[in-house]
Each structure stands twice: as C-alpha cells, then as structure tokens.
Amino acid sequence: MSEGSNLINIDFTMAIQIVNFLILIYIFWKGFAKKIGKVIEERKALALSEMEIVDQEREKLEEQKKISEKLKKESKRRANEILIKAERQADERKDQIISAAMMNRERMMMKAEADIEKMRQNAKFELQKEVGEIAVELAEKIIKENIKDKEDRIIDNFIDKIGD
C-alpha cells in the first residue's frame, strides 16, 4: 500500500506541477498577449501615422506639381507676351525707319528736281544763246524724257534697297 500511496503521491505531485506549469504558462501567455497586443497596437498606430505622413507628403508633392505646372504656363504666357511686344516694337521701329527713309527720299527728290530744274534753266539759256528756241524746245523734250527714265530707275532702286 505504501507503494501505491507513493505512486499516487508522485502522480499527484506531478499533476500539481503540471497544473502549476499550465497556470504559469496561462499567466505568462496572458501577460505576453497583452504586451504583444500593446506592441501590435503601437506598431499599428505608428504604421498609420507613417501612412498619414506619406499621404501628407504625397499631397504636398501633388500641390507642388500643380504649382510647377501653373508656373510653367505662366512663364510661357509671359514669354509669348514679351515676344509679341518685341515684335510689335520691331514693326514700329521698321515703320519709323521706312517713314524716315521716305521723307529723306522726298527731300532728296525735291532737291534733285530743284537742281535738275536749275541745270535745265542754265542749259536752256545756254542753248538759246547758241541754237535758238527750236533747238531748246527739242532739248527740253529729250531732257524731260531722260529725267523721267532716271527718276523711274532711282525710285525702283530705292524701293529695292528698302525692301532688302
């Protein structure tokens, strides 16, 4: 019997140790589970906050991209305005130059006409002295035709030069 009670006692002790071990595992598991739960919650909160930061940064980048596109468009618009203004100023300057050239041309033509008329008068008087009036009239006719031809050539040359 004593052997039987020893056997029971050993089994009972072992059962108590097993139960104590299981209780210990249960307590450890409960504490560990809480800690793991806290760690998981903290990591989850950290991951969510990092995702929020990433989303905020992405939104900032999108906003910067929009601003960059807006600046590009504004720069192109300003460049076009400047180009148009420069072209308009160049056209105005060209018109001024042409107008000045035309005025100079007119002055030169008037001076040339006055000089030609003066020379014609001098030639007429000289011819009248030498040849007489019939020769003078004939000479005037020839001179007028030559002057007209020269004026046409001068005007054509001037227009060709301005056109270039």
Coordinates of N, CA, C and O in Angstrom, one line a residue:
M1 N 0.8 -1.2 0.0 CA 0.0 0.0 0.0 C 0.8 1.2 0.0 O 0.4 2.2 -0.6
S2 N 1.8 1.0 0.8 CA 2.7 2.2 0.8 C 3.3 2.5 -0.5 O 3.5 3.7 -0.9
E3 N 3.5 1.5 -1.3 CA 4.0 1.7 -2.7 C 2.9 2.4 -3.5 O 3.2 3.3 -4.3
G4 N 1.7 2.0 -3.3 CA 0.6 2.5 -4.0 C 0.4 4.0 -3.7 O 0.1 4.8 -4.5
S5 N 0.5 4.3 -2.3 CA 0.3 5.7 -1.9 C 1.5 6.5 -2.5 O 1.3 7.7 -2.8
N6 N 2.6 6.0 -2.6 CA 3.8 6.7 -3.1 C 3.5 7.0 -4.6 O 3.8 8.1 -5.1
L7 N 2.9 6.0 -5.3 CA 2.6 6.2 -6.7 C 1.6 7.3 -6.9 O 1.7 8.1 -7.7
I8 N 0.6 7.2 -6.1 CA -0.5 8.3 -6.2 C 0.1 9.6 -5.8 O -0.2 10.6 -6.4
N9 N 0.9 9.6 -4.8 CA 1.6 10.8 -4.3 C 2.4 11.4 -5.4 O 2.4 12.6 -5.7
I10 N 3.2 10.6 -6.1 CA 4.1 11.0 -7.2 C 3.2 11.6 -8.3 O 3.4 12.6 -8.8
D11 N 2.1 10.8 -8.7 CA 1.2 11.3 -9.7 C 0.6 12.6 -9.3 O 0.4 13.5 -10.2
F12 N 0.2 12.7 -8.1 CA -0.5 13.9 -7.6 C 0.5 15.1 -7.6 O 0.1 16.2 -8.1
T13 N 1.7 14.9 -7.2 CA 2.7 15.9 -7.2 C 3.0 16.3 -8.7 O 3.1 17.5 -9.0
M14 N 3.1 15.3 -9.5 CA 3.3 15.6 -10.9 C 2.1 16.4 -11.5 O 2.3 17.3 -12.3
A15 N 0.9 16.0 -11.1 CA -0.3 16.7 -11.6 C -0.3 18.1 -11.1 O -0.6 19.0 -11.9
I16 N 0.1 18.3 -9.9 CA 0.2 19.7 -9.3 C 1.2 20.5 -10.1 O 1.0 21.7 -10.4
Q17 N 2.4 19.9 -10.3 CA 3.4 20.6 -11.1 C 2.9 20.9 -12.5 O 3.2 22.0 -13.0
I18 N 2.3 20.0 -13.1 CA 1.7 20.2 -14.5 C 0.7 21.3 -14.4 O 0.7 22.2 -15.3
V19 N -0.2 21.3 -13.4 CA -1.2 22.3 -13.3 C -0.5 23.7 -13.0 O -0.9 24.7 -13.7
N20 N 0.5 23.7 -12.1 CA 1.2 24.9 -11.8 C 1.9 25.4 -13.1 O 1.9 26.6 -13.4
F21 N 2.5 24.5 -13.9 CA 3.2 24.8 -15.1 C 2.2 25.4 -16.1 O 2.4 26.4 -16.7
L22 N 1.0 24.8 -16.2 CA 0.0 25.3 -17.1 C -0.5 26.7 -16.6 O -0.8 27.6 -17.5
I23 N -0.7 26.8 -15.3 CA -1.1 28.2 -14.8 C -0.1 29.2 -15.1 O -0.4 30.3 -15.5
L24 N 1.2 28.8 -14.9 CA 2.3 29.7 -15.2 C 2.3 30.1 -16.7 O 2.5 31.2 -17.1
I25 N 2.1 29.1 -17.5 CA 2.0 29.3 -19.0 C 0.8 30.2 -19.3 O 1.0 31.2 -20.1
Y26 N -0.3 30.0 -18.7 CA -1.5 30.8 -18.9 C -1.2 32.3 -18.5 O -1.6 33.2 -19.2
I27 N -0.7 32.4 -17.3 CA -0.4 33.8 -16.8 C 0.6 34.4 -17.7 O 0.5 35.6 -18.1
F28 N 1.7 33.7 -18.1 CA 2.7 34.2 -19.0 C 2.0 34.6 -20.3 O 2.3 35.7 -20.9
W29 N 1.2 33.7 -20.8 CA 0.5 33.9 -22.1 C -0.3 35.2 -22.0 O -0.4 36.0 -22.9
K30 N -1.1 35.3 -20.9 CA -2.0 36.5 -20.7 C -1.1 37.7 -20.7 O -1.5 38.7 -21.4
G31 N -0.1 37.8 -19.9 CA 0.8 38.9 -19.9 C 1.5 39.2 -21.2 O 1.6 40.3 -21.6
F32 N 2.0 38.1 -21.8 CA 2.7 38.3 -23.0 C 1.7 38.7 -24.1 O 2.0 39.5 -25.0
A33 N 0.5 38.2 -24.1 CA -0.5 38.5 -25.1 C -0.9 40.0 -25.0 O -1.0 40.7 -26.0
K34 N -1.0 40.5 -23.7 CA -1.3 41.9 -23.5 C -0.1 42.7 -24.0 O -0.3 43.7 -24.7
K35 N 1.1 42.3 -23.7 CA 2.3 43.1 -24.2 C 2.3 43.0 -25.7 O 2.6 44.0 -26.4
I36 N 2.2 41.8 -26.3 CA 2.2 41.7 -27.7 C 1.0 42.6 -28.3 O 1.2 43.2 -29.3
G37 N -0.1 42.5 -27.7 CA -1.3 43.3 -28.2 C -0.9 44.8 -28.1 O -1.2 45.6 -29.1
K38 N -0.2 45.2 -27.0 CA 0.2 46.6 -26.9 C 1.2 47.0 -28.0 O 1.1 48.0 -28.7
V39 N 2.2 46.1 -28.2 CA 3.2 46.3 -29.2 C 2.5 46.4 -30.6 O 2.9 47.2 -31.4
I40 N 1.6 45.4 -30.8 CA 0.9 45.4 -32.1 C 0.1 46.7 -32.3 O 0.2 47.3 -33.4
E41 N -0.6 47.1 -31.3 CA -1.3 48.4 -31.4 C -0.4 49.6 -31.6 O -0.7 50.5 -32.4
E42 N 0.7 49.6 -30.9 CA 1.7 50.7 -31.0 C 2.2 50.7 -32.5 O 2.3 51.7 -33.1
R43 N 2.6 49.5 -32.9 CA 3.1 49.4 -34.3 C 2.0 49.8 -35.3 O 2.3 50.4 -36.3
K44 N 0.8 49.4 -35.0 CA -0.3 49.7 -35.9 C -0.5 51.2 -35.9 O -0.6 51.8 -37.0
A45 N -0.5 51.9 -34.7 CA -0.6 53.3 -34.6 C 0.6 54.0 -35.4 O 0.4 55.0 -36.1
L46 N 1.8 53.5 -35.2 CA 2.9 54.0 -35.8 C 2.8 53.9 -37.3 O 3.1 54.8 -38.1
A47 N 2.4 52.7 -37.8 CA 2.2 52.5 -39.3 C 1.2 53.4 -39.8 O 1.3 54.0 -40.9
L48 N 0.1 53.6 -39.1 CA -1.0 54.5 -39.5 C -0.5 56.0 -39.6 O -0.7 56.7 -40.5
S49 N 0.3 56.4 -38.5 CA 0.8 57.7 -38.5 C 1.8 57.9 -39.7 O 1.9 58.9 -40.3
E50 N 2.6 56.9 -39.9 CA 3.6 56.9 -41.1 C 2.8 57.0 -42.4 O 3.2 57.7 -43.3
M51 N 1.7 56.3 -42.5 CA 0.9 56.3 -43.7 C 0.3 57.7 -43.9 O 0.2 58.3 -45.0
E52 N -0.1 58.3 -42.7 CA -0.7 59.7 -42.8 C 0.4 60.7 -43.3 O 0.2 61.6 -44.1
I53 N 1.6 60.5 -42.7 CA 2.8 61.4 -43.1 C 3.0 61.2 -44.6 O 3.2 62.1 -45.4
V54 N 3.0 59.9 -45.1 CA 3.3 59.6 -46.5 C 2.2 60.3 -47.3 O 2.4 60.9 -48.4
D55 N 0.9 60.2 -46.9 CA -0.2 60.8 -47.6 C 0.0 62.3 -47.7 O -0.3 62.9 -48.7
Q56 N 0.4 62.9 -46.5 CA 0.6 64.3 -46.5 C 1.7 64.8 -47.4 O 1.6 65.7 -48.2
E57 N 2.8 64.0 -47.4 CA 3.9 64.3 -48.3 C 3.5 64.2 -49.8 O 3.8 65.0 -50.6
R58 N 2.7 63.1 -50.1 CA 2.2 62.9 -51.4 C 1.3 64.1 -51.8 O 1.4 64.6 -53.0
E59 N 0.4 64.5 -50.9 CA -0.4 65.7 -51.2 C 0.4 67.0 -51.5 O 0.1 67.7 -52.4
K60 N 1.5 67.1 -50.7 CA 2.4 68.3 -50.9 C 3.0 68.2 -52.2 O 3.1 69.2 -52.9
L61 N 3.5 67.0 -52.6 CA 4.1 66.8 -53.9 C 3.1 67.1 -55.0 O 3.5 67.7 -56.0
E62 N 1.9 66.6 -54.9 CA 0.9 66.9 -55.9 C 0.6 68.4 -56.0 O 0.5 69.0 -57.1
E63 N 0.6 69.1 -54.8 CA 0.4 70.5 -54.8 C 1.6 71.2 -55.5 O 1.4 72.2 -56.3
Q64 N 2.8 70.8 -55.1 CA 4.0 71.4 -55.8 C 4.0 71.1 -57.3 O 4.4 72.0 -58.0
K65 N 3.5 70.0 -57.7 CA 3.4 69.7 -59.1 C 2.4 70.6 -59.8 O 2.7 71.1 -60.9
K66 N 1.3 70.8 -59.2 CA 0.3 71.8 -59.7 C 0.9 73.2 -59.8 O 0.7 73.9 -60.8
I67 N 1.6 73.6 -58.7 CA 2.2 74.9 -58.7 C 3.2 75.0 -59.8 O 3.3 76.0 -60.5
S68 N 4.0 74.0 -60.0 CA 5.0 73.9 -61.0 C 4.4 74.1 -62.4 O 4.9 74.8 -63.3
E69 N 3.3 73.3 -62.7 CA 2.6 73.4 -63.9 C 2.1 74.8 -64.2 O 2.2 75.3 -65.3
K70 N 1.5 75.4 -63.1 CA 1.0 76.7 -63.2 C 2.1 77.7 -63.5 O 1.9 78.6 -64.4
L71 N 3.2 77.6 -62.9 CA 4.4 78.4 -63.1 C 4.9 78.3 -64.6 O 5.2 79.3 -65.2
K72 N 4.9 77.0 -65.1 CA 5.3 76.8 -66.4 C 4.4 77.5 -67.4 O 4.8 78.2 -68.3
K73 N 3.1 77.3 -67.2 CA 2.1 78.0 -68.0 C 2.3 79.5 -68.0 O 2.2 80.2 -69.0
E74 N 2.4 80.0 -66.8 CA 2.6 81.5 -66.6 C 3.9 82.0 -67.3 O 3.9 83.0 -68.0
S75 N 4.9 81.2 -67.2 CA 6.2 81.5 -67.8 C 6.0 81.5 -69.4 O 6.5 82.5 -70.0
K76 N 5.4 80.5 -69.9 CA 5.1 80.5 -71.3 C 4.3 81.7 -71.8 O 4.6 82.3 -72.8
R77 N 3.3 82.0 -71.0 CA 2.4 83.1 -71.3 C 3.2 84.4 -71.3 O 3.1 85.2 -72.2
R78 N 4.0 84.6 -70.3 CA 4.8 85.8 -70.2 C 5.8 85.9 -71.3 O 6.0 87.0 -71.9
A79 N 6.5 84.8 -71.7 CA 7.4 84.7 -72.8 C 6.7 85.1 -74.1 O 7.3 85.9 -74.9
N80 N 5.5 84.6 -74.3 CA 4.8 85.0 -75.5 C 4.4 86.4 -75.5 O 4.5 87.1 -76.6
E81 N 4.0 87.0 -74.4 CA 3.7 88.4 -74.3 C 4.9 89.2 -74.6 O 4.9 90.2 -75.4
I82 N 6.1 88.8 -74.1 CA 7.3 89.6 -74.3 C 7.7 89.5 -75.8 O 8.1 90.5 -76.4
L83 N 7.5 88.3 -76.4 CA 7.8 88.1 -77.8 C 6.9 89.0 -78.7 O 7.4 89.6 -79.6
I84 N 5.6 89.0 -78.4 CA 4.7 89.8 -79.1 C 5.0 91.2 -79.0 O 5.0 92.0 -80.0
K85 N 5.4 91.7 -77.8 CA 5.7 93.1 -77.6 C 7.0 93.4 -78.4 O 7.0 94.5 -79.0
A86 N 8.0 92.5 -78.3 CA 9.2 92.8 -79.1 C 8.9 92.9 -80.6 O 9.5 93.7 -81.3
E87 N 8.1 92.0 -81.1 CA 7.8 92.0 -82.5 C 7.0 93.3 -82.9 O 7.3 93.9 -83.9
R88 N 6.1 93.7 -82.0 CA 5.4 95.0 -82.2 C 6.3 96.2 -82.2 O 6.2 97.0 -83.1
Q89 N 7.3 96.2 -81.3 CA 8.2 97.3 -81.2 C 9.1 97.2 -82.5 O 9.4 98.3 -83.0
A90 N 9.5 96.0 -82.9 CA 10.4 95.9 -84.1 C 9.6 96.4 -85.3 O 10.1 97.2 -86.2
D91 N 8.3 96.1 -85.4 CA 7.5 96.6 -86.5 C 7.3 98.1 -86.5 O 7.4 98.8 -87.5
E92 N 7.1 98.6 -85.3 CA 7.0 100.1 -85.2 C 8.3 100.8 -85.6 O 8.3 101.8 -86.3
R93 N 9.5 100.2 -85.1 CA 10.8 100.8 -85.5 C 11.0 100.7 -87.0 O 11.5 101.6 -87.6
K94 N 10.6 99.5 -87.6 CA 10.7 99.4 -89.0 C 9.9 100.4 -89.8 O 10.4 101.1 -90.7
D95 N 8.7 100.6 -89.3 CA 7.8 101.7 -89.9 C 8.4 103.1 -89.8 O 8.4 103.8 -90.7
Q96 N 9.0 103.3 -88.6 CA 9.7 104.6 -88.4 C 10.9 104.8 -89.4 O 11.0 105.9 -90.0
I97 N 11.6 103.7 -89.5 CA 12.8 103.8 -90.4 C 12.3 104.0 -91.9 O 12.9 104.8 -92.6
I98 N 11.3 103.3 -92.3 CA 10.8 103.4 -93.6 C 10.2 104.8 -93.8 O 10.4 105.4 -94.9
S99 N 9.5 105.3 -92.8 CA 8.9 106.6 -92.9 C 10.0 107.7 -93.0 O 9.9 108.6 -93.9
A100 N 11.1 107.5 -92.2 CA 12.2 108.5 -92.3 C 12.9 108.4 -93.7 O 13.2 109.4 -94.3
A101 N 13.0 107.2 -94.1 CA 13.7 107.0 -95.5 C 12.8 107.6 -96.6 O 13.3 108.2 -97.5
M102 N 11.5 107.4 -96.4 CA 10.6 108.0 -97.5 C 10.7 109.5 -97.4 O 10.7 110.2 -98.4
M103 N 10.7 110.1 -96.2 CA 10.8 111.5 -96.1 C 12.2 112.0 -96.6 O 12.2 113.0 -97.4
N104 N 13.2 111.3 -96.3 CA 14.5 111.6 -96.9 C 14.5 111.5 -98.4 O 15.1 112.4 -99.1
R105 N 13.9 110.5 -98.9 CA 13.7 110.3 -100.3 C 13.0 111.5 -101.0 O 13.4 112.0 -102.0
E106 N 11.9 111.9 -100.3 CA 11.1 113.0 -100.9 C 12.0 114.3 -100.9 O 12.0 115.0 -101.8
R107 N 12.7 114.5 -99.8 CA 13.6 115.7 -99.7 C 14.7 115.6 -100.8 O 14.9 116.6 -101.5
M108 N 15.2 114.5 -100.9 CA 16.3 114.3 -101.9 C 15.7 114.5 -103.3 O 16.4 115.1 -104.2
M109 N 14.5 113.9 -103.6 CA 13.9 114.1 -104.9 C 13.6 115.5 -105.1 O 13.8 116.0 -106.3
M110 N 13.1 116.3 -104.1 CA 12.8 117.7 -104.3 C 14.0 118.5 -104.6 O 14.1 119.3 -105.5
K111 N 15.1 118.1 -103.8 CA 16.4 118.8 -104.1 C 16.9 118.5 -105.5 O 17.4 119.4 -106.2
A112 N 16.8 117.2 -105.8 CA 17.3 116.8 -107.1 C 16.5 117.4 -108.2 O 17.0 117.9 -109.2
E113 N 15.1 117.5 -108.0 CA 14.3 118.2 -109.0 C 14.7 119.7 -109.1 O 14.7 120.2 -110.2
A114 N 14.9 120.3 -108.0 CA 15.3 121.7 -108.0 C 16.7 121.9 -108.7 O 16.8 122.8 -109.5
D115 N 17.6 121.0 -108.4 CA 18.9 121.0 -109.1 C 18.8 120.8 -110.6 O 19.4 121.5 -111.4
I116 N 17.9 119.8 -110.9 CA 17.7 119.5 -112.3 C 17.1 120.7 -113.0 O 17.4 121.1 -114.1
E117 N 16.1 121.3 -112.3 CA 15.4 122.4 -112.9 C 16.4 123.6 -113.1 O 16.4 124.3 -114.2
K118 N 17.2 123.8 -112.1 CA 18.3 124.8 -112.2 C 19.2 124.5 -113.4 O 19.5 125.4 -114.2
M119 N 19.6 123.3 -113.5 CA 20.6 122.9 -114.5 C 19.9 123.1 -115.9 O 20.5 123.5 -116.9
R120 N 18.6 122.7 -115.9 CA 17.8 122.8 -117.2 C 17.7 124.3 -117.6 O 17.9 124.6 -118.8
Q121 N 17.4 125.1 -116.6 CA 17.3 126.5 -116.9 C 18.7 127.1 -117.5 O 18.7 127.8 -118.5
N122 N 19.7 126.7 -116.8 CA 21.0 127.1 -117.3 C 21.3 126.6 -118.7 O 21.8 127.3 -119.5
A123 N 21.0 125.3 -118.9 CA 21.2 124.7 -120.2 C 20.3 125.4 -121.2 O 20.7 125.6 -122.4
K124 N 19.1 125.7 -120.8 CA 18.2 126.4 -121.7 C 18.7 127.7 -122.2 O 18.7 128.1 -123.4
F125 N 19.2 128.5 -121.2 CA 19.8 129.8 -121.5 C 21.0 129.6 -122.4 O 21.1 130.4 -123.4
E126 N 21.8 128.7 -122.1 CA 23.0 128.4 -123.0 C 22.6 128.0 -124.4 O 23.1 128.5 -125.3
L127 N 21.6 127.1 -124.5 CA 21.1 126.7 -125.8 C 20.5 127.8 -126.6 O 20.6 127.9 -127.8
Q128 N 19.7 128.6 -125.8 CA 19.0 129.7 -126.5 C 20.1 130.6 -127.1 O 19.9 131.2 -128.2
K129 N 21.1 130.8 -126.4 CA 22.1 131.7 -126.9 C 22.7 131.1 -128.2 O 23.0 131.8 -129.2
E130 N 23.0 129.8 -128.2 CA 23.7 129.2 -129.2 C 22.8 128.7 -130.4 O 23.1 128.8 -131.5
V131 N 21.7 128.0 -130.1 CA 21.0 127.4 -131.1 C 19.7 128.1 -131.5 O 19.3 128.1 -132.6
G132 N 19.1 128.5 -130.5 CA 17.8 129.2 -130.7 C 16.7 128.4 -130.0 O 16.9 127.4 -129.4
E133 N 15.5 128.9 -130.2 CA 14.4 128.4 -129.4 C 13.9 127.0 -129.9 O 13.5 126.2 -129.1
I134 N 14.0 126.7 -131.1 CA 13.6 125.4 -131.6 C 14.4 124.3 -131.0 O 14.0 123.2 -130.6
A135 N 15.7 124.5 -131.1 CA 16.6 123.5 -130.5 C 16.4 123.4 -129.0 O 16.5 122.3 -128.4
V136 N 16.1 124.5 -128.3 CA 15.9 124.5 -126.9 C 14.6 123.6 -126.6 O 14.7 122.8 -125.7
E137 N 13.6 123.8 -127.3 CA 12.4 123.0 -127.1 C 12.6 121.5 -127.3 O 12.2 120.7 -126.5
L138 N 13.3 121.2 -128.4 CA 13.7 119.8 -128.6 C 14.6 119.3 -127.5 O 14.3 118.2 -127.0
A139 N 15.5 120.0 -127.1 CA 16.4 119.6 -126.0 C 15.6 119.4 -124.7 O 15.8 118.4 -124.0
E140 N 14.7 120.3 -124.4 CA 13.8 120.2 -123.2 C 13.0 118.9 -123.2 O 12.9 118.2 -122.2
K141 N 12.5 118.6 -124.4 CA 11.7 117.3 -124.5 C 12.6 116.1 -124.3 O 12.2 115.2 -123.6
I142 N 13.8 116.1 -124.8 CA 14.7 115.0 -124.6 C 15.1 114.9 -123.1 O 15.1 113.8 -122.6
I143 N 15.4 116.0 -122.6 CA 15.8 116.1 -121.1 C 14.7 115.5 -120.2 O 14.9 114.8 -119.3
K144 N 13.5 116.0 -120.5 CA 12.3 115.5 -119.7 C 12.2 114.0 -119.8 O 11.9 113.3 -118.8
E145 N 12.3 113.5 -121.0 CA 12.2 112.0 -121.1 C 13.4 111.3 -120.4 O 13.1 110.3 -119.7
N146 N 14.6 111.8 -120.5 CA 15.7 111.3 -119.7 C 15.5 111.4 -118.2 O 15.8 110.4 -117.5
I147 N 15.0 112.5 -117.8 CA 14.8 112.7 -116.3 C 13.7 111.7 -115.9 O 13.9 111.1 -114.8
K148 N 12.7 111.6 -116.6 CA 11.6 110.7 -116.3 C 12.2 109.2 -116.1 O 11.9 108.5 -115.2
D149 N 13.0 108.8 -117.1 CA 13.6 107.5 -117.1 C 14.5 107.3 -115.9 O 14.5 106.3 -115.2
K150 N 15.3 108.4 -115.6 CA 16.2 108.3 -114.4 C 15.4 108.3 -113.1 O 15.8 107.6 -112.2
E151 N 14.4 109.1 -113.1 CA 13.5 109.1 -111.8 C 12.9 107.7 -111.6 O 13.0 107.2 -110.5
D152 N 12.5 107.1 -112.6 CA 11.9 105.7 -112.5 C 13.0 104.8 -112.0 O 12.7 103.9 -111.1
R153 N 14.2 104.8 -112.6 CA 15.2 103.9 -112.1 C 15.6 104.2 -110.7 O 15.9 103.3 -109.9
I154 N 15.7 105.5 -110.3 CA 16.1 105.9 -108.9 C 15.0 105.4 -108.0 O 15.4 104.8 -106.9
I155 N 13.8 105.6 -108.3 CA 12.7 105.1 -107.4 C 12.7 103.6 -107.3 O 12.6 103.0 -106.2
D156 N 12.9 102.9 -108.4 CA 13.0 101.4 -108.4 C 14.1 100.9 -107.6 O 14.0 100.0 -106.7
N157 N 15.3 101.6 -107.7 CA 16.5 101.2 -106.9 C 16.2 101.4 -105.4 O 16.6 100.6 -104.6
F158 N 15.6 102.6 -105.1 CA 15.3 102.9 -103.7 C 14.3 101.9 -103.1 O 14.6 101.4 -102.0
I159 N 13.3 101.6 -103.9 CA 12.3 100.6 -103.3 C 13.0 99.2 -103.2 O 12.8 98.5 -102.2
D160 N 13.9 98.8 -104.1 CA 14.6 97.6 -103.9 C 15.5 97.6 -102.7 O 15.6 96.6 -102.0
K161 N 16.2 98.7 -102.5 CA 17.0 98.8 -101.3 C 16.2 98.8 -100.0 O 16.6 98.1 -99.0
I162 N 15.1 99.4 -99.9 CA 14.3 99.4 -98.7 C 13.7 98.1 -98.5 O 13.6 97.6 -97.4
G163 N 13.3 97.4 -99.6 CA 12.7 96.1 -99.5 C 13.7 95.1 -98.9 O 13.3 94.2 -98.2
D164 N 15.0 95.3 -99.1 CA 16.0 94.4 -98.6 C 16.2 94.6 -97.1 O 16.4 93.8 -96.3

